[in-house]
Amino acid sequence: MTHRVFGTWHDWDTARRQLAVVAPEVSVRRLGEAVAFAEEAHGDQKRPAGEPYVEHLLEVVEVLVSGVGVRDEDLLVAAVLHDVVEDTDRTAKEVGARFGPRVEAWVGWVTKPEPGADEDPAEVRNRYLQSLRGAPPEVLLLKLADRYSNVQRLDTHPRPEKRRSYYRETCRHLMPLAAGVPWFEAAFAEWRESYRHLEDGASAPTA
Protein backbone atom coordinates (compact mmCIF):
# COMPACT_ATOMS: atom_id res chain seq x y z
CA MET A 1 0.00 0.00 0.00
CA THR A 2 1.32 3.45 -0.89
CA HIS A 3 0.43 6.74 0.72
CA ARG A 4 -0.08 10.19 -0.75
CA VAL A 5 3.01 12.40 -0.60
CA PHE A 6 2.82 16.19 -0.65
CA GLY A 7 5.60 18.55 -1.63
CA THR A 8 4.87 20.22 -4.96
CA TRP A 9 4.68 23.65 -3.30
CA HIS A 10 8.45 24.06 -2.96
CA ASP A 11 8.37 27.87 -2.83
CA TRP A 12 5.90 30.66 -2.29
CA ASP A 13 5.53 31.51 -6.00
CA THR A 14 4.41 27.96 -6.73
CA ALA A 15 2.13 27.85 -3.69
CA ARG A 16 0.58 31.20 -4.59
CA ARG A 17 -0.24 30.06 -8.11
CA GLN A 18 -1.74 26.79 -6.86
CA LEU A 19 -3.81 28.56 -4.22
CA ALA A 20 -5.26 30.89 -6.84
CA VAL A 21 -6.55 27.81 -8.67
CA VAL A 22 -7.68 25.46 -5.89
CA ALA A 23 -8.63 27.99 -3.18
CA PRO A 24 -9.28 31.40 -4.78
CA GLU A 25 -11.23 32.52 -1.71
CA VAL A 26 -8.05 32.45 0.41
CA SER A 27 -6.11 35.73 0.59
CA VAL A 28 -2.70 35.06 -0.93
CA ARG A 29 -1.64 38.53 0.24
CA ARG A 30 -2.10 37.62 3.90
CA LEU A 31 -0.53 34.20 3.47
CA GLY A 32 2.35 35.81 1.60
CA GLU A 33 2.95 38.09 4.56
CA ALA A 34 3.08 35.07 6.83
CA VAL A 35 5.53 33.29 4.52
CA ALA A 36 7.79 36.35 4.44
CA PHE A 37 7.65 36.56 8.24
CA ALA A 38 8.50 32.86 8.56
CA GLU A 39 11.29 32.97 5.98
CA GLU A 40 12.95 35.87 7.79
CA ALA A 41 12.54 34.19 11.18
CA HIS A 42 13.82 30.74 10.13
CA GLY A 43 16.63 32.20 8.01
CA ASP A 44 18.94 29.48 6.72
CA GLN A 45 17.51 26.68 8.88
CA LYS A 46 17.28 23.32 7.12
CA ARG A 47 15.17 20.23 7.62
CA PRO A 48 16.88 16.95 8.66
CA ALA A 49 17.13 15.80 5.03
CA GLY A 50 18.69 19.14 4.04
CA GLU A 51 15.79 20.93 2.33
CA PRO A 52 15.03 24.60 3.11
CA TYR A 53 12.75 24.96 6.14
CA VAL A 54 10.09 26.86 4.20
CA GLU A 55 9.37 23.73 2.17
CA HIS A 56 8.03 22.02 5.29
CA LEU A 57 5.86 25.02 6.14
CA LEU A 58 4.36 25.09 2.65
CA GLU A 59 3.84 21.32 2.76
CA VAL A 60 1.71 21.75 5.87
CA VAL A 61 -0.38 24.35 4.05
CA GLU A 62 -0.63 22.04 1.02
CA VAL A 63 -1.83 19.15 3.19
CA LEU A 64 -4.51 21.33 4.78
CA VAL A 65 -5.69 22.90 1.52
CA SER A 66 -5.37 20.07 -0.99
CA GLY A 67 -5.87 17.13 1.35
CA VAL A 68 -8.30 18.23 4.04
CA GLY A 69 -9.99 21.10 2.19
CA VAL A 70 -9.25 23.81 4.76
CA ARG A 71 -10.07 27.37 3.71
CA ASP A 72 -9.80 29.14 7.09
CA GLU A 73 -7.17 31.84 6.51
CA ASP A 74 -6.18 32.04 10.18
CA LEU A 75 -5.53 28.31 10.24
CA LEU A 76 -3.44 28.45 7.07
CA VAL A 77 -1.46 31.39 8.46
CA ALA A 78 -0.90 29.40 11.66
CA ALA A 79 0.35 26.52 9.51
CA VAL A 80 2.99 28.78 7.99
CA LEU A 81 4.00 30.11 11.40
CA HIS A 82 3.64 26.98 13.52
CA ASP A 83 7.36 26.63 14.28
CA VAL A 84 8.46 30.27 14.58
CA VAL A 85 8.06 30.47 18.37
CA GLU A 86 9.58 27.04 19.01
CA ASP A 87 12.50 27.23 16.58
CA THR A 88 13.37 30.94 16.22
CA ASP A 89 13.67 34.03 18.41
CA ARG A 90 10.18 35.26 17.51
CA THR A 91 7.65 35.41 20.34
CA ALA A 92 4.00 34.50 20.58
CA LYS A 93 3.19 38.17 21.23
CA GLU A 94 4.89 39.15 17.97
CA VAL A 95 2.82 36.57 16.12
CA GLY A 96 -0.38 37.82 17.75
CA ALA A 97 0.36 41.48 17.09
CA ARG A 98 1.01 40.79 13.42
CA PHE A 99 -1.51 38.07 12.62
CA GLY A 100 -4.18 38.14 15.32
CA PRO A 101 -5.21 36.30 18.50
CA ARG A 102 -6.49 33.13 16.83
CA VAL A 103 -3.19 32.56 15.05
CA GLU A 104 -1.26 33.31 18.25
CA ALA A 105 -3.37 30.85 20.25
CA TRP A 106 -3.06 28.03 17.73
CA VAL A 107 0.69 28.51 17.30
CA GLY A 108 0.95 28.47 21.09
CA TRP A 109 -0.84 25.13 21.26
CA VAL A 110 1.63 23.42 18.92
CA THR A 111 4.75 25.00 20.45
CA LYS A 112 6.55 22.41 22.56
CA PRO A 113 7.60 23.80 25.96
CA GLU A 114 11.27 24.00 26.89
CA PRO A 115 12.21 21.51 29.66
CA GLY A 116 13.12 23.05 32.97
CA ALA A 117 16.52 22.49 34.56
CA ASP A 118 15.30 19.49 36.57
CA GLU A 119 12.90 18.09 33.98
CA ASP A 120 13.35 15.08 31.73
CA PRO A 121 12.98 16.29 28.09
CA ALA A 122 11.26 13.02 27.15
CA GLU A 123 8.67 13.49 29.89
CA VAL A 124 8.06 17.10 28.86
CA ARG A 125 7.56 16.00 25.26
CA ASN A 126 5.21 13.22 26.34
CA ARG A 127 3.11 15.66 28.40
CA TYR A 128 2.93 18.02 25.44
CA LEU A 129 1.72 15.26 23.14
CA GLN A 130 -0.86 14.12 25.68
CA SER A 131 -2.11 17.70 26.08
CA LEU A 132 -3.13 17.71 22.43
CA ARG A 133 -6.02 15.41 23.31
CA GLY A 134 -7.77 18.50 24.70
CA ALA A 135 -6.85 20.79 21.82
CA PRO A 136 -9.43 22.70 19.74
CA PRO A 137 -10.36 21.11 16.39
CA GLU A 138 -8.29 23.64 14.44
CA VAL A 139 -5.19 22.78 16.47
CA LEU A 140 -5.70 19.08 15.82
CA LEU A 141 -5.85 19.73 12.06
CA LEU A 142 -2.71 21.85 12.28
CA LYS A 143 -0.77 19.31 14.31
CA LEU A 144 -1.86 16.39 12.16
CA ALA A 145 -0.84 18.24 9.00
CA ASP A 146 2.50 19.15 10.57
CA ARG A 147 3.17 15.55 11.56
CA TYR A 148 2.05 14.19 8.20
CA SER A 149 4.55 16.49 6.49
CA ASN A 150 7.24 15.33 8.90
CA VAL A 151 6.67 11.61 8.39
CA GLN A 152 5.52 11.31 4.78
CA ARG A 153 9.15 10.70 3.70
CA LEU A 154 10.35 9.24 6.97
CA ASP A 155 12.95 6.99 5.35
CA THR A 156 14.89 10.09 4.22
CA HIS A 157 15.70 11.00 7.83
CA PRO A 158 19.46 10.58 8.26
CA ARG A 159 19.23 8.81 11.65
CA PRO A 160 17.74 5.27 11.56
CA GLU A 161 16.84 5.24 15.26
CA LYS A 162 15.01 8.56 14.88
CA ARG A 163 12.96 7.01 12.09
CA ARG A 164 11.85 4.22 14.41
CA SER A 165 11.16 6.45 17.42
CA TYR A 166 9.23 8.93 15.28
CA TYR A 167 7.20 6.07 13.80
CA ARG A 168 6.36 4.76 17.27
CA GLU A 169 5.47 8.22 18.55
CA THR A 170 3.25 8.93 15.53
CA CYS A 171 1.36 5.66 15.95
CA ARG A 172 0.98 6.11 19.70
CA HIS A 173 0.09 9.80 19.98
CA LEU A 174 -0.87 11.26 16.61
CA MET A 175 -2.92 8.54 14.95
CA PRO A 176 -5.45 8.49 17.82
CA LEU A 177 -5.95 12.23 17.29
CA ALA A 178 -6.87 11.50 13.67
CA ALA A 179 -9.83 9.36 14.73
CA GLY A 180 -12.96 11.17 13.62
CA VAL A 181 -11.13 13.25 11.01
CA PRO A 182 -11.79 11.10 7.94
CA TRP A 183 -9.07 12.40 5.63
CA PHE A 184 -6.32 12.14 8.23
CA GLU A 185 -7.61 8.83 9.54
CA ALA A 186 -7.28 7.30 6.08
CA ALA A 187 -4.01 9.07 5.26
CA PHE A 188 -2.22 7.94 8.42
CA ALA A 189 -3.56 4.39 8.06
CA GLU A 190 -2.04 4.19 4.57
CA TRP A 191 1.17 5.80 5.83
CA ARG A 192 1.45 3.27 8.66
CA GLU A 193 1.17 0.37 6.25
CA SER A 194 3.93 1.87 4.10
CA TYR A 195 6.25 2.11 7.11
CA ARG A 196 5.52 -1.16 8.89
CA HIS A 197 9.22 -2.01 8.52
CA LEU A 198 9.93 0.56 11.26
CA GLU A 199 7.93 -1.30 13.88
CA ASP A 200 9.85 -2.88 16.73
CA GLY A 201 10.99 -6.32 15.66
CA ALA A 202 10.29 -5.77 11.98
CA SER A 203 12.97 -6.81 9.53
CA ALA A 204 14.54 -4.26 7.23
CA PRO A 205 12.93 -3.89 3.80
CA THR A 206 14.66 -5.64 0.94
CA ALA A 207 15.76 -3.74 -2.14
mmCIF file of C-alpha atoms in Angstrom:
data_model
loop_
_atom_site.group_PDB
_atom_site.id
_atom_site.type_symbol
_atom_site.label_atom_id
_atom_site.label_comp_id
_atom_site.label_asym_id
_atom_site.label_seq_id
_atom_site.Cartn_x
_atom_site.Cartn_y
_atom_site.Cartn_z
ATOM 1 C CA MET A 1 0.000 0.000 0.000
ATOM 2 C CA THR A 2 1.321 3.448 -0.887
ATOM 3 C CA HIS A 3 0.430 6.740 0.717
ATOM 4 C CA ARG A 4 -0.078 10.187 -0.755
ATOM 5 C CA VAL A 5 3.009 12.401 -0.596
ATOM 6 C CA PHE A 6 2.819 16.189 -0.648
ATOM 7 C CA GLY A 7 5.603 18.550 -1.633
ATOM 8 C CA THR A 8 4.868 20.216 -4.958
ATOM 9 C CA TRP A 9 4.681 23.652 -3.305
ATOM 10 C CA HIS A 10 8.449 24.058 -2.961
ATOM 11 C CA ASP A 11 8.373 27.866 -2.833
ATOM 12 C CA TRP A 12 5.897 30.656 -2.289
ATOM 13 C CA ASP A 13 5.534 31.508 -5.997
ATOM 14 C CA THR A 14 4.409 27.957 -6.730
ATOM 15 C CA ALA A 15 2.128 27.849 -3.695
ATOM 16 C CA ARG A 16 0.583 31.204 -4.590
ATOM 17 C CA ARG A 17 -0.236 30.055 -8.110
ATOM 18 C CA GLN A 18 -1.741 26.792 -6.860
ATOM 19 C CA LEU A 19 -3.808 28.559 -4.222
ATOM 20 C CA ALA A 20 -5.256 30.887 -6.835
ATOM 21 C CA VAL A 21 -6.547 27.807 -8.671
ATOM 22 C CA VAL A 22 -7.676 25.460 -5.887
ATOM 23 C CA ALA A 23 -8.628 27.987 -3.182
ATOM 24 C CA PRO A 24 -9.276 31.396 -4.777
ATOM 25 C CA GLU A 25 -11.225 32.524 -1.715
ATOM 26 C CA VAL A 26 -8.049 32.446 0.405
ATOM 27 C CA SER A 27 -6.113 35.727 0.592
ATOM 28 C CA VAL A 28 -2.698 35.064 -0.929
ATOM 29 C CA ARG A 29 -1.637 38.531 0.241
ATOM 30 C CA ARG A 30 -2.103 37.617 3.899
ATOM 31 C CA LEU A 31 -0.531 34.200 3.474
ATOM 32 C CA GLY A 32 2.353 35.807 1.599
ATOM 33 C CA GLU A 33 2.951 38.094 4.560
ATOM 34 C CA ALA A 34 3.076 35.068 6.830
ATOM 35 C CA VAL A 35 5.532 33.289 4.522
ATOM 36 C CA ALA A 36 7.793 36.349 4.437
ATOM 37 C CA PHE A 37 7.654 36.562 8.244
ATOM 38 C CA ALA A 38 8.504 32.855 8.560
ATOM 39 C CA GLU A 39 11.292 32.969 5.985
ATOM 40 C CA GLU A 40 12.953 35.868 7.792
ATOM 41 C CA ALA A 41 12.541 34.186 11.177
ATOM 42 C CA HIS A 42 13.816 30.744 10.126
ATOM 43 C CA GLY A 43 16.628 32.197 8.015
ATOM 44 C CA ASP A 44 18.937 29.482 6.719
ATOM 45 C CA GLN A 45 17.506 26.680 8.875
ATOM 46 C CA LYS A 46 17.278 23.319 7.118
ATOM 47 C CA ARG A 47 15.166 20.234 7.617
ATOM 48 C CA PRO A 48 16.882 16.947 8.661
ATOM 49 C CA ALA A 49 17.134 15.803 5.029
ATOM 50 C CA GLY A 50 18.686 19.145 4.036
ATOM 51 C CA GLU A 51 15.792 20.931 2.333
ATOM 52 C CA PRO A 52 15.025 24.598 3.115
ATOM 53 C CA TYR A 53 12.750 24.956 6.137
ATOM 54 C CA VAL A 54 10.095 26.856 4.204
ATOM 55 C CA GLU A 55 9.365 23.729 2.170
ATOM 56 C CA HIS A 56 8.028 22.018 5.292
ATOM 57 C CA LEU A 57 5.855 25.021 6.143
ATOM 58 C CA LEU A 58 4.359 25.089 2.653
ATOM 59 C CA GLU A 59 3.839 21.318 2.760
ATOM 60 C CA VAL A 60 1.711 21.750 5.870
ATOM 61 C CA VAL A 61 -0.385 24.348 4.050
ATOM 62 C CA GLU A 62 -0.628 22.041 1.025
ATOM 63 C CA VAL A 63 -1.835 19.147 3.186
ATOM 64 C CA LEU A 64 -4.506 21.331 4.784
ATOM 65 C CA VAL A 65 -5.694 22.901 1.523
ATOM 66 C CA SER A 66 -5.367 20.066 -0.993
ATOM 67 C CA GLY A 67 -5.872 17.132 1.347
ATOM 68 C CA VAL A 68 -8.295 18.231 4.042
ATOM 69 C CA GLY A 69 -9.987 21.095 2.187
ATOM 70 C CA VAL A 70 -9.255 23.807 4.759
ATOM 71 C CA ARG A 71 -10.067 27.374 3.710
ATOM 72 C CA ASP A 72 -9.804 29.137 7.093
ATOM 73 C CA GLU A 73 -7.170 31.837 6.507
ATOM 74 C CA ASP A 74 -6.184 32.035 10.177
ATOM 75 C CA LEU A 75 -5.534 28.305 10.243
ATOM 76 C CA LEU A 76 -3.436 28.446 7.075
ATOM 77 C CA VAL A 77 -1.457 31.390 8.456
ATOM 78 C CA ALA A 78 -0.895 29.404 11.657
ATOM 79 C CA ALA A 79 0.353 26.523 9.509
ATOM 80 C CA VAL A 80 2.995 28.778 7.986
ATOM 81 C CA LEU A 81 4.002 30.109 11.402
ATOM 82 C CA HIS A 82 3.641 26.979 13.518
ATOM 83 C CA ASP A 83 7.363 26.626 14.281
ATOM 84 C CA VAL A 84 8.464 30.269 14.583
ATOM 85 C CA VAL A 85 8.055 30.466 18.365
ATOM 86 C CA GLU A 86 9.575 27.044 19.006
ATOM 87 C CA ASP A 87 12.503 27.231 16.578
ATOM 88 C CA THR A 88 13.365 30.936 16.224
ATOM 89 C CA ASP A 89 13.672 34.031 18.405
ATOM 90 C CA ARG A 90 10.183 35.265 17.508
ATOM 91 C CA THR A 91 7.652 35.413 20.338
ATOM 92 C CA ALA A 92 3.995 34.502 20.577
ATOM 93 C CA LYS A 93 3.188 38.168 21.229
ATOM 94 C CA GLU A 94 4.891 39.145 17.968
ATOM 95 C CA VAL A 95 2.819 36.568 16.116
ATOM 96 C CA GLY A 96 -0.377 37.818 17.748
ATOM 97 C CA ALA A 97 0.364 41.483 17.093
ATOM 98 C CA ARG A 98 1.009 40.787 13.422
ATOM 99 C CA PHE A 99 -1.515 38.068 12.618
ATOM 100 C CA GLY A 100 -4.183 38.143 15.321
ATOM 101 C CA PRO A 101 -5.208 36.298 18.500
ATOM 102 C CA ARG A 102 -6.493 33.126 16.830
ATOM 103 C CA VAL A 103 -3.191 32.561 15.053
ATOM 104 C CA GLU A 104 -1.260 33.309 18.249
ATOM 105 C CA ALA A 105 -3.373 30.848 20.249
ATOM 106 C CA TRP A 106 -3.060 28.026 17.734
ATOM 107 C CA VAL A 107 0.692 28.506 17.298
ATOM 108 C CA GLY A 108 0.949 28.474 21.088
ATOM 109 C CA TRP A 109 -0.839 25.135 21.255
ATOM 110 C CA VAL A 110 1.631 23.421 18.919
ATOM 111 C CA THR A 111 4.748 25.001 20.449
ATOM 112 C CA LYS A 112 6.549 22.407 22.561
ATOM 113 C CA PRO A 113 7.604 23.805 25.959
ATOM 114 C CA GLU A 114 11.265 23.998 26.892
ATOM 115 C CA PRO A 115 12.208 21.512 29.655
ATOM 116 C CA GLY A 116 13.120 23.048 32.974
ATOM 117 C CA ALA A 117 16.525 22.486 34.557
ATOM 118 C CA ASP A 118 15.296 19.495 36.567
ATOM 119 C CA GLU A 119 12.900 18.091 33.981
ATOM 120 C CA ASP A 120 13.354 15.084 31.725
ATOM 121 C CA PRO A 121 12.985 16.288 28.090
ATOM 122 C CA ALA A 122 11.264 13.021 27.151
ATOM 123 C CA GLU A 123 8.671 13.492 29.893
ATOM 124 C CA VAL A 124 8.058 17.099 28.860
ATOM 125 C CA ARG A 125 7.564 15.996 25.259
ATOM 126 C CA ASN A 126 5.214 13.221 26.340
ATOM 127 C CA ARG A 127 3.106 15.659 28.404
ATOM 128 C CA TYR A 128 2.934 18.018 25.443
ATOM 129 C CA LEU A 129 1.721 15.262 23.140
ATOM 130 C CA GLN A 130 -0.859 14.122 25.676
ATOM 131 C CA SER A 131 -2.105 17.701 26.083
ATOM 132 C CA LEU A 132 -3.127 17.707 22.426
ATOM 133 C CA ARG A 133 -6.023 15.414 23.312
ATOM 134 C CA GLY A 134 -7.770 18.498 24.697
ATOM 135 C CA ALA A 135 -6.854 20.786 21.821
ATOM 136 C CA PRO A 136 -9.425 22.704 19.737
ATOM 137 C CA PRO A 137 -10.358 21.110 16.392
ATOM 138 C CA GLU A 138 -8.285 23.644 14.442
ATOM 139 C CA VAL A 139 -5.194 22.779 16.466
ATOM 140 C CA LEU A 140 -5.700 19.080 15.816
ATOM 141 C CA LEU A 141 -5.854 19.729 12.065
ATOM 142 C CA LEU A 142 -2.713 21.854 12.279
ATOM 143 C CA LYS A 143 -0.767 19.315 14.315
ATOM 144 C CA LEU A 144 -1.861 16.388 12.161
ATOM 145 C CA ALA A 145 -0.836 18.242 8.997
ATOM 146 C CA ASP A 146 2.502 19.148 10.570
ATOM 147 C CA ARG A 147 3.171 15.548 11.563
ATOM 148 C CA TYR A 148 2.050 14.193 8.196
ATOM 149 C CA SER A 149 4.553 16.487 6.491
ATOM 150 C CA ASN A 150 7.243 15.334 8.899
ATOM 151 C CA VAL A 151 6.667 11.612 8.388
ATOM 152 C CA GLN A 152 5.520 11.313 4.778
ATOM 153 C CA ARG A 153 9.149 10.704 3.703
ATOM 154 C CA LEU A 154 10.349 9.237 6.970
ATOM 155 C CA ASP A 155 12.954 6.991 5.351
ATOM 156 C CA THR A 156 14.886 10.093 4.223
ATOM 157 C CA HIS A 157 15.701 11.000 7.830
ATOM 158 C CA PRO A 158 19.459 10.576 8.260
ATOM 159 C CA ARG A 159 19.227 8.806 11.651
ATOM 160 C CA PRO A 160 17.740 5.273 11.560
ATOM 161 C CA GLU A 161 16.841 5.239 15.263
ATOM 162 C CA LYS A 162 15.015 8.563 14.877
ATOM 163 C CA ARG A 163 12.957 7.015 12.093
ATOM 164 C CA ARG A 164 11.853 4.219 14.411
ATOM 165 C CA SER A 165 11.161 6.448 17.422
ATOM 166 C CA TYR A 166 9.232 8.932 15.279
ATOM 167 C CA TYR A 167 7.197 6.067 13.799
ATOM 168 C CA ARG A 168 6.364 4.764 17.274
ATOM 169 C CA GLU A 169 5.465 8.215 18.549
ATOM 170 C CA THR A 170 3.245 8.935 15.534
ATOM 171 C CA CYS A 171 1.362 5.664 15.952
ATOM 172 C CA ARG A 172 0.977 6.113 19.704
ATOM 173 C CA HIS A 173 0.089 9.796 19.977
ATOM 174 C CA LEU A 174 -0.872 11.265 16.610
ATOM 175 C CA MET A 175 -2.917 8.539 14.954
ATOM 176 C CA PRO A 176 -5.454 8.492 17.821
ATOM 177 C CA LEU A 177 -5.947 12.232 17.290
ATOM 178 C CA ALA A 178 -6.873 11.497 13.669
ATOM 179 C CA ALA A 179 -9.828 9.362 14.727
ATOM 180 C CA GLY A 180 -12.958 11.172 13.618
ATOM 181 C CA VAL A 181 -11.128 13.253 11.006
ATOM 182 C CA PRO A 182 -11.792 11.100 7.935
ATOM 183 C CA TRP A 183 -9.067 12.398 5.629
ATOM 184 C CA PHE A 184 -6.317 12.140 8.233
ATOM 185 C CA GLU A 185 -7.608 8.829 9.541
ATOM 186 C CA ALA A 186 -7.277 7.298 6.079
ATOM 187 C CA ALA A 187 -4.008 9.066 5.258
ATOM 188 C CA PHE A 188 -2.224 7.939 8.422
ATOM 189 C CA ALA A 189 -3.564 4.390 8.063
ATOM 190 C CA GLU A 190 -2.037 4.187 4.572
ATOM 191 C CA TRP A 191 1.170 5.800 5.825
ATOM 192 C CA ARG A 192 1.447 3.271 8.658
ATOM 193 C CA GLU A 193 1.165 0.372 6.254
ATOM 194 C CA SER A 194 3.929 1.873 4.099
ATOM 195 C CA TYR A 195 6.253 2.113 7.105
ATOM 196 C CA ARG A 196 5.523 -1.163 8.894
ATOM 197 C CA HIS A 197 9.220 -2.013 8.517
ATOM 198 C CA LEU A 198 9.932 0.561 11.259
ATOM 199 C CA GLU A 199 7.927 -1.303 13.882
ATOM 200 C CA ASP A 200 9.847 -2.877 16.727
ATOM 201 C CA GLY A 201 10.991 -6.316 15.660
ATOM 202 C CA ALA A 202 10.286 -5.771 11.977
ATOM 203 C CA SER A 203 12.966 -6.807 9.527
ATOM 204 C CA ALA A 204 14.543 -4.259 7.228
ATOM 205 C CA PRO A 205 12.931 -3.887 3.803
ATOM 206 C CA THR A 206 14.658 -5.643 0.938
ATOM 207 C CA ALA A 207 15.756 -3.745 -2.137
#
